[in-house]
Amino acid sequence: PTVVFTGPAGNRFWLFNDGKLFHGNAQGPHRAVIGRNSLLDKTGNEHRRIRAALMNFFSPDSLKKLVGRMDSAVRRHLDEYWDGRDLVHAAPLIKSQTFSVTCEVLFDLQNKEEVEELCEHFKVATEGIYTFPLRLPGTRLHRALRARAHIDRILSAMITRRKDDVLSGRVSAEEDLVWSLVSMTDKDDKPLTDKEVKDNMVLFIIAGHETTAMTIALMCKMLSSNPHCSEKIAKESEEIISHKSEGEPLTWEDVQRMKYLWSVAQETLRIIPPISGIFRKATTDINYGGYTIPKGWSLYWSNYSTVYHQDFFPEPHKFDPLRFEISSSITPYSFLPFGGGPRMCPGNEYAKLEILMTMHHLVKRYRWEAQFPDEPIIRNPLCVPARGLPLRLSHTNDVKREPKRFDVN
């Protein structure tokens, strides 16, 4: 038996009781692939401890230090895979970009061959997260677990290098997520085990590029059918960079001024939530709304119960970024793209930064049309364009100009 939570009240109840009254399925294939020692499975003090360290790393002051590196990484990807092309399959290209940016910016992994090898293993591993829990040879889960073993080998070498680099003084520990995890200790001054560090790295790599990539790709799809929005973004971007020299990197302050672009991102996340919902299991009898939900029953929370509800979003099927221009007009707990409360995604500001920077450079350089305007969206398990979102590009004059070189370090 399954109970479905709906509406703002259901959303709020879910967010503040996840990990207390109900938990995820500890036997699911996603736990086997991601690992049982990540933030995803932590509750109580353990969850708060790891989350606090992550929130410190992903704080605005820390993210400001990453802006230059992220800007440079995004530009390099567009130079190599987008410039000079009339047709691109945007979805896989964007996914490749967000993966390499996550590896470089969060883990200082810049060796191209190593990143490509890691990316291939993560593709296989991710396919096994939501699949039938069969470990027989040839199944998705079996392949995913083999890929995870290869990932562990690469991450172990990365952790060893990072320890050596930091302790020898070759690099700073302040801007490195690996060191943040390695140096984390509990109240008894006990550090995380290597297994805990690797499980959390796997979680952050998956969470740091999968949903971000699909959000950017779906924004491209939405803009292809709403060109007036692209023009508004282009105008906003021109105003933001009007004081900058040619090729000068974006700054934290520049990104904070991308108000309309973020409204477009939010409306995309509302129209097509990357994650449709979450299953949990009641660990005790739950009293809610005058009913008692027995221990052991399944619970399901759905994004769609509010984002397509007329009472919270008038004309819900209309793509209208302006509805987010006044945040006070959004009913509390009706729009939760990054969760909320104690279960708020700790990397939401990082994701926002990458979405805005990538879309800024895309709109600044190109205009595009969808080759298949009616291309359907499928879930696999995240929302993805069924054909990879092929876009016909036209290049703006900006991309043809010779940029100055700046030291982003």
Short mmCIF file of N, CA, C and O in Angstrom, two decimals, residues 53-54 56-57 105-108 155 158-169 171-185 191-192 194 197 201 204:
data_model
loop_
_atom_site.label_atom_id
_atom_site.label_comp_id
_atom_site.label_asym_id
_atom_site.label_seq_id
_atom_site.Cartn_x
_atom_site.Cartn_y
_atom_site.Cartn_z
N ALA A 53 29.44 20.51 6.79
CA ALA A 53 30.73 20.67 6.10
C ALA A 53 30.54 21.03 4.64
O ALA A 53 31.25 21.87 4.07
N LEU A 54 29.54 20.39 4.00
CA LEU A 54 29.26 20.68 2.59
C LEU A 54 28.72 22.08 2.40
O LEU A 54 29.09 22.80 1.47
N ASN A 56 29.36 24.58 4.16
CA ASN A 56 30.48 25.50 4.32
C ASN A 56 31.27 25.59 3.01
O ASN A 56 31.65 26.69 2.58
N PHE A 57 31.49 24.44 2.36
CA PHE A 57 32.22 24.44 1.10
C PHE A 57 31.43 25.15 0.00
O PHE A 57 31.99 25.86 -0.82
N VAL A 105 36.23 21.61 -11.38
CA VAL A 105 36.00 22.67 -10.40
C VAL A 105 35.94 22.13 -8.98
O VAL A 105 36.50 22.73 -8.05
N LEU A 106 35.26 21.00 -8.79
CA LEU A 106 35.09 20.47 -7.43
C LEU A 106 36.23 19.56 -6.99
O LEU A 106 36.56 19.50 -5.81
N PHE A 107 36.84 18.84 -7.95
CA PHE A 107 37.84 17.84 -7.57
C PHE A 107 39.20 18.08 -8.20
O PHE A 107 40.10 17.27 -8.04
N ASP A 108 39.34 19.20 -8.93
CA ASP A 108 40.62 19.56 -9.55
C ASP A 108 41.16 18.45 -10.43
O ASP A 108 42.37 18.22 -10.50
N LEU A 155 38.99 7.02 -8.00
CA LEU A 155 38.82 7.96 -6.88
C LEU A 155 39.85 7.73 -5.79
O LEU A 155 40.32 8.68 -5.16
N MET A 158 42.84 9.46 -6.81
CA MET A 158 42.63 10.90 -6.69
C MET A 158 42.77 11.36 -5.24
O MET A 158 43.40 12.39 -4.95
N ILE A 159 42.20 10.61 -4.32
CA ILE A 159 42.28 10.96 -2.89
C ILE A 159 43.73 10.94 -2.42
O ILE A 159 44.18 11.85 -1.71
N THR A 160 44.48 9.92 -2.82
CA THR A 160 45.89 9.83 -2.44
C THR A 160 46.68 11.01 -2.97
O THR A 160 47.49 11.62 -2.24
N ARG A 161 46.45 11.38 -4.23
CA ARG A 161 47.14 12.53 -4.82
C ARG A 161 46.80 13.82 -4.07
O ARG A 161 47.66 14.65 -3.81
N ARG A 162 45.50 13.97 -3.75
CA ARG A 162 45.08 15.20 -3.10
C ARG A 162 45.70 15.33 -1.71
O ARG A 162 46.16 16.40 -1.33
N LYS A 163 45.76 14.24 -0.98
CA LYS A 163 46.40 14.28 0.33
C LYS A 163 47.86 14.69 0.20
O LYS A 163 48.35 15.55 0.94
N ASP A 164 48.56 14.09 -0.77
CA ASP A 164 49.98 14.41 -0.97
C ASP A 164 50.16 15.87 -1.39
O ASP A 164 51.06 16.56 -0.89
N ASP A 165 49.30 16.35 -2.30
CA ASP A 165 49.43 17.71 -2.80
C ASP A 165 49.19 18.75 -1.70
O ASP A 165 49.91 19.74 -1.59
N VAL A 166 48.15 18.51 -0.89
CA VAL A 166 47.82 19.47 0.17
C VAL A 166 48.88 19.45 1.27
O VAL A 166 49.35 20.50 1.72
N LEU A 167 49.27 18.26 1.71
CA LEU A 167 50.23 18.16 2.81
C LEU A 167 51.61 18.67 2.41
O LEU A 167 52.37 19.15 3.27
N SER A 168 51.94 18.58 1.12
CA SER A 168 53.23 19.09 0.65
C SER A 168 53.19 20.57 0.33
O SER A 168 54.24 21.16 0.05
N GLY A 169 51.98 21.15 0.35
CA GLY A 169 51.85 22.58 0.10
C GLY A 169 51.78 22.95 -1.37
O GLY A 169 51.82 24.13 -1.72
N VAL A 171 49.21 22.58 -3.38
CA VAL A 171 47.91 23.19 -3.65
C VAL A 171 47.27 23.59 -2.33
O VAL A 171 47.65 23.11 -1.26
N SER A 172 46.28 24.49 -2.42
CA SER A 172 45.57 24.94 -1.23
C SER A 172 44.41 23.99 -0.95
O SER A 172 43.75 23.49 -1.86
N ALA A 173 44.14 23.79 0.33
CA ALA A 173 43.03 22.92 0.72
C ALA A 173 41.70 23.64 0.67
O ALA A 173 40.64 23.01 0.67
N GLU A 174 41.71 24.96 0.60
CA GLU A 174 40.49 25.74 0.75
C GLU A 174 39.51 25.54 -0.39
O GLU A 174 38.31 25.64 -0.20
N GLU A 175 40.02 25.27 -1.60
CA GLU A 175 39.15 25.24 -2.77
C GLU A 175 38.91 23.83 -3.28
O GLU A 175 38.59 23.63 -4.44
N ASP A 176 39.06 22.84 -2.43
CA ASP A 176 39.00 21.46 -2.89
C ASP A 176 37.99 20.67 -2.07
O ASP A 176 38.13 20.56 -0.85
N LEU A 177 36.98 20.11 -2.74
CA LEU A 177 35.95 19.34 -2.05
C LEU A 177 36.49 18.02 -1.53
O LEU A 177 36.06 17.53 -0.48
N VAL A 178 37.46 17.44 -2.25
CA VAL A 178 38.03 16.18 -1.79
C VAL A 178 38.66 16.37 -0.42
O VAL A 178 38.43 15.58 0.51
N TRP A 179 39.45 17.42 -0.28
CA TRP A 179 40.11 17.65 1.01
C TRP A 179 39.09 17.98 2.09
O TRP A 179 39.27 17.63 3.25
N SER A 180 38.00 18.66 1.73
CA SER A 180 36.95 18.96 2.70
C SER A 180 36.39 17.67 3.29
O SER A 180 36.10 17.59 4.48
N LEU A 181 36.25 16.65 2.44
CA LEU A 181 35.74 15.36 2.92
C LEU A 181 36.81 14.60 3.69
O LEU A 181 36.54 14.01 4.74
N VAL A 182 38.03 14.60 3.17
CA VAL A 182 39.11 13.86 3.81
C VAL A 182 39.41 14.41 5.20
O VAL A 182 39.68 13.66 6.15
N SER A 183 39.34 15.72 5.34
CA SER A 183 39.71 16.35 6.61
C SER A 183 38.55 16.46 7.59
O SER A 183 38.72 16.93 8.71
N MET A 184 37.36 16.05 7.19
CA MET A 184 36.19 16.13 8.05
C MET A 184 36.30 15.15 9.22
O MET A 184 36.69 14.00 9.05
N THR A 185 35.96 15.61 10.42
CA THR A 185 35.99 14.74 11.60
C THR A 185 34.70 14.87 12.38
O THR A 185 33.98 15.86 12.24
N PRO A 191 37.95 10.85 11.61
CA PRO A 191 37.72 11.25 10.22
C PRO A 191 36.80 10.27 9.49
O PRO A 191 36.54 9.16 9.97
N LEU A 192 36.32 10.71 8.32
CA LEU A 192 35.57 9.80 7.47
C LEU A 192 36.48 8.70 6.95
O LEU A 192 37.67 8.94 6.71
N ASP A 194 37.80 6.08 3.99
CA ASP A 194 37.95 6.25 2.55
C ASP A 194 36.68 5.84 1.82
O ASP A 194 36.32 6.44 0.79
N VAL A 197 34.26 8.69 2.06
CA VAL A 197 34.68 9.78 1.17
C VAL A 197 34.30 9.44 -0.27
O VAL A 197 33.74 10.28 -1.00
N MET A 201 31.71 11.33 -2.81
CA MET A 201 32.19 11.86 -4.09
C MET A 201 31.33 11.37 -5.25
O MET A 201 30.98 12.14 -6.16
N PHE A 204 28.08 13.29 -5.20
CA PHE A 204 28.20 14.68 -5.65
C PHE A 204 28.44 14.77 -7.15
O PHE A 204 27.96 15.69 -7.80
#
